[in-house]
């Protein structure tokens, strides 16, 4: 299916608004995203995860570093704290407002 700007049709969140933190991790290496939908970080920085894409783009999670929010490859994060064990499966929106 044509997802337009979306990377996946569904995501996993801790709540129905995807506003609660799911987990926190430490960046295992520097990352610079290909466009403004991605969040950049340096090795060792804390990354906070708000939702995880599921489906074809399962390698992307969404979260924040400081005041910046965006997508990043999940493989670059070492999880060191889970805030919620509950994961709700929800559809992704057509437009992404960061």
PDB file of C-alpha atoms in Angstrom:
ATOM      1  CA  UNK A   1       0.000   0.000   0.000  1.00  0.00           C
ATOM      2  CA  UNK A   2       1.057   3.586  -0.627  1.00  0.00           C
ATOM      3  CA  UNK A   3       1.745   5.043   2.800  1.00  0.00           C
ATOM      4  CA  UNK A   4       2.576   8.534   1.556  1.00  0.00           C
ATOM      5  CA  UNK A   5       4.664  10.154   4.276  1.00  0.00           C
ATOM      6  CA  UNK A   6       4.086   7.295   6.706  1.00  0.00           C
ATOM      7  CA  UNK A   7       6.715   4.610   7.267  1.00  0.00           C
ATOM      8  CA  UNK A   8       4.181   2.040   8.526  1.00  0.00           C
ATOM      9  CA  UNK A   9       0.425   1.564   8.861  1.00  0.00           C
ATOM     10  CA  UNK A  10       0.549   0.628  12.557  1.00  0.00           C
ATOM     11  CA  UNK A  11       2.498   1.444  15.708  1.00  0.00           C
ATOM     12  CA  UNK A  12       2.785   0.246  19.297  1.00  0.00           C
ATOM     13  CA  UNK A  13       2.260   2.792  22.087  1.00  0.00           C
ATOM     14  CA  UNK A  14       1.912   2.798  25.883  1.00  0.00           C
ATOM     15  CA  UNK A  15      -1.414   4.719  25.680  1.00  0.00           C
ATOM     16  CA  UNK A  16      -4.030   5.635  23.060  1.00  0.00           C
ATOM     17  CA  UNK A  17      -2.473   9.079  22.469  1.00  0.00           C
ATOM     18  CA  UNK A  18       1.109   7.753  22.212  1.00  0.00           C
ATOM     19  CA  UNK A  19       2.062  10.468  24.698  1.00  0.00           C
ATOM     20  CA  UNK A  20       3.358   8.235  27.512  1.00  0.00           C
ATOM     21  CA  UNK A  21       6.974   7.143  27.531  1.00  0.00           C
ATOM     22  CA  UNK A  22       7.526   3.486  26.702  1.00  0.00           C
ATOM     23  CA  UNK A  23      11.210   3.259  27.542  1.00  0.00           C
ATOM     24  CA  UNK A  24      14.518   5.093  27.777  1.00  0.00           C
ATOM     25  CA  UNK A  25      17.792   4.044  26.301  1.00  0.00           C
ATOM     26  CA  UNK A  26      21.338   5.101  25.600  1.00  0.00           C
ATOM     27  CA  UNK A  27      22.550   5.788  22.062  1.00  0.00           C
ATOM     28  CA  UNK A  28      25.182   3.202  21.146  1.00  0.00           C
ATOM     29  CA  UNK A  29      26.589   5.348  18.313  1.00  0.00           C
ATOM     30  CA  UNK A  30      26.110   8.700  16.602  1.00  0.00           C
ATOM     31  CA  UNK A  31      23.105   8.996  14.263  1.00  0.00           C
ATOM     32  CA  UNK A  32      22.257  11.685  11.710  1.00  0.00           C
ATOM     33  CA  UNK A  33      18.914  11.135   9.999  1.00  0.00           C
ATOM     34  CA  UNK A  34      18.362  11.585   6.261  1.00  0.00           C
ATOM     35  CA  UNK A  35      15.677  14.302   6.709  1.00  0.00           C
ATOM     36  CA  UNK A  36      13.760  16.352   9.289  1.00  0.00           C
ATOM     37  CA  UNK A  37      11.488  13.432  10.271  1.00  0.00           C
ATOM     38  CA  UNK A  38      14.445  11.861  12.088  1.00  0.00           C
ATOM     39  CA  UNK A  39      16.050  12.807  15.398  1.00  0.00           C
ATOM     40  CA  UNK A  40      19.841  13.115  15.525  1.00  0.00           C
ATOM     41  CA  UNK A  41      21.886  12.016  18.505  1.00  0.00           C
ATOM     42  CA  UNK A  42      25.417  11.377  19.717  1.00  0.00           C
ATOM     43  CA  UNK A  43      26.765   8.197  21.276  1.00  0.00           C
ATOM     44  CA  UNK A  44      25.896   8.042  24.987  1.00  0.00           C
ATOM     45  CA  UNK A  45      22.926  10.453  24.821  1.00  0.00           C
ATOM     46  CA  UNK A  46      19.632   9.495  26.482  1.00  0.00           C
ATOM     47  CA  UNK A  47      16.846   8.691  23.994  1.00  0.00           C
ATOM     48  CA  UNK A  48      13.205   8.510  25.131  1.00  0.00           C
ATOM     49  CA  UNK A  49      10.871   6.211  23.146  1.00  0.00           C
ATOM     50  CA  UNK A  50       7.196   7.129  22.653  1.00  0.00           C
ATOM     51  CA  UNK A  51       6.192   4.587  20.007  1.00  0.00           C
ATOM     52  CA  UNK A  52       7.472   1.746  17.854  1.00  0.00           C
ATOM     53  CA  UNK A  53       6.480   1.314  14.224  1.00  0.00           C
ATOM     54  CA  UNK A  54       5.287  -2.152  13.278  1.00  0.00           C
ATOM     55  CA  UNK A  55       4.918  -3.774   9.876  1.00  0.00           C
ATOM     56  CA  UNK A  56       7.386  -3.135   7.084  1.00  0.00           C
ATOM     57  CA  UNK A  57       9.364  -0.487   9.020  1.00  0.00           C
ATOM     58  CA  UNK A  58       9.816  -2.347  12.284  1.00  0.00           C
ATOM     59  CA  UNK A  59      13.365  -1.054  12.491  1.00  0.00           C
ATOM     60  CA  UNK A  60      12.146   2.501  13.246  1.00  0.00           C
ATOM     61  CA  UNK A  61      11.055   3.865  16.604  1.00  0.00           C
ATOM     62  CA  UNK A  62       9.975   7.417  17.442  1.00  0.00           C
ATOM     63  CA  UNK A  63      11.242   9.378  20.378  1.00  0.00           C
ATOM     64  CA  UNK A  64      13.024  12.406  21.726  1.00  0.00           C
ATOM     65  CA  UNK A  65      16.518  13.581  22.502  1.00  0.00           C
ATOM     66  CA  UNK A  66      16.400  16.806  24.478  1.00  0.00           C
ATOM     67  CA  UNK A  67      13.690  18.933  22.840  1.00  0.00           C
ATOM     68  CA  UNK A  68      14.006  17.220  19.436  1.00  0.00           C
ATOM     69  CA  UNK A  69      11.540  14.516  18.330  1.00  0.00           C
ATOM     70  CA  UNK A  70      11.693  12.094  15.418  1.00  0.00           C
ATOM     71  CA  UNK A  71      12.414   8.622  14.108  1.00  0.00           C
ATOM     72  CA  UNK A  72      15.593   6.617  14.616  1.00  0.00           C
ATOM     73  CA  UNK A  73      16.761   3.036  14.006  1.00  0.00           C
ATOM     74  CA  UNK A  74      15.923   0.921  17.068  1.00  0.00           C
ATOM     75  CA  UNK A  75      19.170  -1.038  16.706  1.00  0.00           C
ATOM     76  CA  UNK A  76      21.135   2.063  17.786  1.00  0.00           C
ATOM     77  CA  UNK A  77      19.507   2.122  21.223  1.00  0.00           C
ATOM     78  CA  UNK A  78      20.435   0.141  24.319  1.00  0.00           C
ATOM     79  CA  UNK A  79      17.303   0.067  26.522  1.00  0.00           C
ATOM     80  CA  UNK A  80      18.093   0.784  30.164  1.00  0.00           C
ATOM     81  CA  UNK A  81      14.634   1.532  31.607  1.00  0.00           C
ATOM     82  CA  UNK A  82      11.066   0.471  30.723  1.00  0.00           C
ATOM     83  CA  UNK A  83       8.309   2.858  31.781  1.00  0.00           C
ATOM     84  CA  UNK A  84       5.438   0.657  30.615  1.00  0.00           C
ATOM     85  CA  UNK A  85       5.007  -3.013  29.860  1.00  0.00           C
ATOM     86  CA  UNK A  86       1.714  -2.383  28.073  1.00  0.00           C
ATOM     87  CA  UNK A  87       1.823  -1.955  24.306  1.00  0.00           C
ATOM     88  CA  UNK A  88      -1.310  -0.967  22.389  1.00  0.00           C
ATOM     89  CA  UNK A  89      -1.411  -1.469  18.623  1.00  0.00           C
ATOM     90  CA  UNK A  90      -2.791   1.607  16.846  1.00  0.00           C
ATOM     91  CA  UNK A  91      -2.983   2.943  13.281  1.00  0.00           C
ATOM     92  CA  UNK A  92      -0.509   5.641  12.272  1.00  0.00           C
ATOM     93  CA  UNK A  93      -1.884   8.991  11.174  1.00  0.00           C
ATOM     94  CA  UNK A  94      -1.625  10.247   7.621  1.00  0.00           C
ATOM     95  CA  UNK A  95       0.185  13.431   8.663  1.00  0.00           C
ATOM     96  CA  UNK A  96       2.993  13.550  11.185  1.00  0.00           C
ATOM     97  CA  UNK A  97       3.072  16.660  13.335  1.00  0.00           C
ATOM     98  CA  UNK A  98       6.243  17.032  15.337  1.00  0.00           C
TER      99      UNK A  98
END
